[in-house]
mmCIF file with all atom_site columns, C-alpha atoms in Angstrom:
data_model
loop_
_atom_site.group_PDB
_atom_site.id
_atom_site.type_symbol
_atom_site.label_atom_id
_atom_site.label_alt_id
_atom_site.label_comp_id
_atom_site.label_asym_id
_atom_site.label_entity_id
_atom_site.label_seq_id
_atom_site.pdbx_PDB_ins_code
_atom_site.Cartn_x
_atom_site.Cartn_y
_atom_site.Cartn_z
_atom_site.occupancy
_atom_site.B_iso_or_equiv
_atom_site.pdbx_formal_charge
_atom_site.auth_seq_id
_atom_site.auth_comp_id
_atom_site.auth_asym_id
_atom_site.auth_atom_id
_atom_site.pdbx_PDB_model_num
ATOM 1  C CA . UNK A 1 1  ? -12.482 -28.004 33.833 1.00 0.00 ? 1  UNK A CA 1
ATOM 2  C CA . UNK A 1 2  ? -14.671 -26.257 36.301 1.00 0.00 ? 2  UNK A CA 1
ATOM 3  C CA . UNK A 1 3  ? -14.393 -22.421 36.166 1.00 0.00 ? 3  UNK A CA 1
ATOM 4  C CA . UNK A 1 4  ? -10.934 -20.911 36.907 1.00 0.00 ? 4  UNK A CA 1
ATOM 5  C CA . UNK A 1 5  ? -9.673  -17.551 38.663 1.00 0.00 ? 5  UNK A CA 1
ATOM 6  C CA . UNK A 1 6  ? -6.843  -15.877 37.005 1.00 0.00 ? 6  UNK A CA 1
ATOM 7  C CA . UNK A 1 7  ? -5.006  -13.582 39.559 1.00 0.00 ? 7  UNK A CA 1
ATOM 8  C CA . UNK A 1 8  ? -1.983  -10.858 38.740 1.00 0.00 ? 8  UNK A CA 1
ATOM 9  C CA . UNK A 1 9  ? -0.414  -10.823 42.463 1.00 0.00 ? 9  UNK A CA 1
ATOM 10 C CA . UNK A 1 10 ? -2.774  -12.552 43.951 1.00 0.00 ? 10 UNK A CA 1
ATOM 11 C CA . UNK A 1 11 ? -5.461  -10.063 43.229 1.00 0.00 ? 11 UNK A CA 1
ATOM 12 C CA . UNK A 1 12 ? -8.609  -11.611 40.526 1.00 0.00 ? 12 UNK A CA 1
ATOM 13 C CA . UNK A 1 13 ? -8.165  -10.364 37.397 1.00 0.00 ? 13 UNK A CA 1
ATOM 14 C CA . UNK A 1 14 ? -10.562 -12.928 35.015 1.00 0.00 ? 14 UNK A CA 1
ATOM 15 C CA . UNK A 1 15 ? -13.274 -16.245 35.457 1.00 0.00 ? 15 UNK A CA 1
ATOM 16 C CA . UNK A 1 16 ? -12.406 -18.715 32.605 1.00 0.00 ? 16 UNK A CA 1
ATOM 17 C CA . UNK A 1 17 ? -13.788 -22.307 31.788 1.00 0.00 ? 17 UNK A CA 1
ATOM 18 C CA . UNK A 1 18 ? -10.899 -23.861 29.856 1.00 0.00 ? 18 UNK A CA 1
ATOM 19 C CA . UNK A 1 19 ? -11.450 -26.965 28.364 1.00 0.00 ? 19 UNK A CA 1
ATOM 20 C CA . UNK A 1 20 ? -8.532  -28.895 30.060 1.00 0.00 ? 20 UNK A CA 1
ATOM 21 C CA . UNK A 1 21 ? -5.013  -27.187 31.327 1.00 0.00 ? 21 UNK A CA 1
ATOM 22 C CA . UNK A 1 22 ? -3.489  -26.829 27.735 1.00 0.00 ? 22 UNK A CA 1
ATOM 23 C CA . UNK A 1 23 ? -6.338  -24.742 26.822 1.00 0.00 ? 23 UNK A CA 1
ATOM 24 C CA . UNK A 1 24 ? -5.506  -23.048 30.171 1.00 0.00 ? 24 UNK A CA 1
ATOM 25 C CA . UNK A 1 25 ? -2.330  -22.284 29.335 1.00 0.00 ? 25 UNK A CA 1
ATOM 26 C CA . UNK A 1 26 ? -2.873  -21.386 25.970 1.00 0.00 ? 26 UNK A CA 1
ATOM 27 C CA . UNK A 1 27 ? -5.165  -18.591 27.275 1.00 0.00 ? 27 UNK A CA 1
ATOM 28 C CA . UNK A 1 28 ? -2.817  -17.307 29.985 1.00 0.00 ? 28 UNK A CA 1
ATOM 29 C CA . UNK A 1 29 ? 0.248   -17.405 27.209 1.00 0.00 ? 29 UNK A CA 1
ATOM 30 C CA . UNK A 1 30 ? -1.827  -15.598 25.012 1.00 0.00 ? 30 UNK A CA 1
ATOM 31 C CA . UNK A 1 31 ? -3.309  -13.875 26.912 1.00 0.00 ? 31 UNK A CA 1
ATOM 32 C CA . UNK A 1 32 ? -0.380  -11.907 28.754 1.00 0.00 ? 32 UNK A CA 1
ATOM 33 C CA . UNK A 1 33 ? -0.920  -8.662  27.563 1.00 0.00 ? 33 UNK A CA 1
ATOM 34 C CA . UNK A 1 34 ? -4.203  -8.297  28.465 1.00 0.00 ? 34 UNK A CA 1
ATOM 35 C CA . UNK A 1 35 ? -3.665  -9.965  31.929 1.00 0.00 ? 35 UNK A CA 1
ATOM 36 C CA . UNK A 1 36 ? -1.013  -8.370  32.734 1.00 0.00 ? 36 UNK A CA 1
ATOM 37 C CA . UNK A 1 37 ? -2.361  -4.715  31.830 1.00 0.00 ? 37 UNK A CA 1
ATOM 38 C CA . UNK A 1 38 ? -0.994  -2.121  33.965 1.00 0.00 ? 38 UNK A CA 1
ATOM 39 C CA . UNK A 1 39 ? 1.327   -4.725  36.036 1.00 0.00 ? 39 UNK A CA 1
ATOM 40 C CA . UNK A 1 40 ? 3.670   -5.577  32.730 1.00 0.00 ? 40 UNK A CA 1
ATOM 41 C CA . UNK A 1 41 ? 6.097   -7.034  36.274 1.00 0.00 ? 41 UNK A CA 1
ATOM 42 C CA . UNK A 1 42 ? 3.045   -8.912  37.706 1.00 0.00 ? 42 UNK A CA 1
ATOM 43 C CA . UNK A 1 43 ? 2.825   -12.741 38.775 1.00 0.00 ? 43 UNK A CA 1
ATOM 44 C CA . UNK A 1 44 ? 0.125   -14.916 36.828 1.00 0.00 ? 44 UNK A CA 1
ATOM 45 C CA . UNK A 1 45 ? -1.064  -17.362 38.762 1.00 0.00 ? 45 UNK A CA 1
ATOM 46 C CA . UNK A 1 46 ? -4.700  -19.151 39.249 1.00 0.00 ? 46 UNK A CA 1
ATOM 47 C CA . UNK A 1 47 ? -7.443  -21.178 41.109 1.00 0.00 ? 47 UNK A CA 1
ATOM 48 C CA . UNK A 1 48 ? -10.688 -22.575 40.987 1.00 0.00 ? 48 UNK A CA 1
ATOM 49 C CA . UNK A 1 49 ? -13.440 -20.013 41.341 1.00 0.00 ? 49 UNK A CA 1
ATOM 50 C CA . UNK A 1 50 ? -14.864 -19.067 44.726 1.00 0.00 ? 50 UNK A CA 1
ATOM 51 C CA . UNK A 1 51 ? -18.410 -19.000 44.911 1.00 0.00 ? 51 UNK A CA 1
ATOM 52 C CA . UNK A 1 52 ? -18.862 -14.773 43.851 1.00 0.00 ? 52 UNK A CA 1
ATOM 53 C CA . UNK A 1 53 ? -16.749 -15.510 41.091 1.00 0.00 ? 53 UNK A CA 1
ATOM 54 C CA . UNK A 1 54 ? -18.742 -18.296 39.448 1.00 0.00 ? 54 UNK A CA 1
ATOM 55 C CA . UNK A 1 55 ? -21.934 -16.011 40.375 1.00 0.00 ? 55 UNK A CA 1
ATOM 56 C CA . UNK A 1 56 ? -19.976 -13.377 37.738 1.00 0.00 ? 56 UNK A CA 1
ATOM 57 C CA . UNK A 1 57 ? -19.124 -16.298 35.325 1.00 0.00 ? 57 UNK A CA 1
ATOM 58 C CA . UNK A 1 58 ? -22.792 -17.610 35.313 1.00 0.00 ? 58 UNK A CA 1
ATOM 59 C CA . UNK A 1 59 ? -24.077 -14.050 34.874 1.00 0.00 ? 59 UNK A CA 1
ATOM 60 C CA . UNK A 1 60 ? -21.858 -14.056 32.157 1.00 0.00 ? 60 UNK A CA 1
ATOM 61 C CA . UNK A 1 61 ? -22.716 -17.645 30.380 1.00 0.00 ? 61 UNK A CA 1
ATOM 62 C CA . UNK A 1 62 ? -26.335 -16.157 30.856 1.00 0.00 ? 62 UNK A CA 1
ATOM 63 C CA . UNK A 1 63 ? -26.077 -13.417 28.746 1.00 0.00 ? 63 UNK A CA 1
ATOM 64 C CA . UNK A 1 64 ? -24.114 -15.346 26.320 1.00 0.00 ? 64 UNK A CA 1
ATOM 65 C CA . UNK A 1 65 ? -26.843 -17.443 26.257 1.00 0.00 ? 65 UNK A CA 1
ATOM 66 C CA . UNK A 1 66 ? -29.397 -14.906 25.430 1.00 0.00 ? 66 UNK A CA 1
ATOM 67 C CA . UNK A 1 67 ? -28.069 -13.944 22.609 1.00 0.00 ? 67 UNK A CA 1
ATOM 68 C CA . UNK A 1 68 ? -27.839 -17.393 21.355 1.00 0.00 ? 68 UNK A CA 1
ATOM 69 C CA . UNK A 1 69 ? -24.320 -18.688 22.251 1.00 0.00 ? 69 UNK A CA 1
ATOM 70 C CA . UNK A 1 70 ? -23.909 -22.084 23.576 1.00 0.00 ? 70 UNK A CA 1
ATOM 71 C CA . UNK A 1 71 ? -21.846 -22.798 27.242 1.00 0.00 ? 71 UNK A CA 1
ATOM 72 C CA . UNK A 1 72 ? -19.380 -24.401 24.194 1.00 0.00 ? 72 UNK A CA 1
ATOM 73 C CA . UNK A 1 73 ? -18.463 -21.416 23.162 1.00 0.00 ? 73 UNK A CA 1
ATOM 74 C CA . UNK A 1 74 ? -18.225 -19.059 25.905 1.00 0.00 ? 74 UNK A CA 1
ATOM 75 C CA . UNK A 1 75 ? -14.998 -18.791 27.762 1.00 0.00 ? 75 UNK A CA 1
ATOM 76 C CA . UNK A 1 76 ? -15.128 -16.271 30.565 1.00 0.00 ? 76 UNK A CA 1
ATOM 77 C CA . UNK A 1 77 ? -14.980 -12.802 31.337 1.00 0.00 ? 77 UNK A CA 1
ATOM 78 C CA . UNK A 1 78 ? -13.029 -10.338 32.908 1.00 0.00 ? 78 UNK A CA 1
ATOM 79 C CA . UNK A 1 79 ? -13.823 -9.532  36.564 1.00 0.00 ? 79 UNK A CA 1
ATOM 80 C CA . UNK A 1 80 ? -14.984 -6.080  37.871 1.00 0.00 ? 80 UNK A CA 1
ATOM 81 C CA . UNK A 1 81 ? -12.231 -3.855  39.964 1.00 0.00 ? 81 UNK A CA 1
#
């Protein structure tokens, strides 16, 4: 899957790169808590990445890199504000 925008009421919370949309939805199940943060009441919902998003998310996979990950194993990363 290309990168993916998770939003809590509509507003971007995360940049992910699931694998396919079980993986997806494994993450955002699993991931509740931490999405949901401050807005326990909020709406999960997502989209594909607009272009400042995937700027973040390949900022991201370039650290990741640095270090010595591989795009395999790198996921995605929270977005600022």
């Amino acid at each position: 899957m290309l990168p993916t925008t998770i939003l809590i009421d509509d507003a971007p919370r995360c940049v992910v790169r699931p694998t396919d949309s079980k993986d997806l939805n494994r993450f955002i199940r699993n991931g509740k808590a931490f999405l949901l943060a401050e807005r326990a009441d909020g709406k999960i919902t997502y989209r594909p990445a607009n272009e400042s998003e995937l700027e973040h998310w390949r900022n991201g996979l370039a650290l990741h890199e640095a270090w010595g990950g591989s795009e395999d194993d790198f996921f995605g990363l929270p977005l600022p504000g």
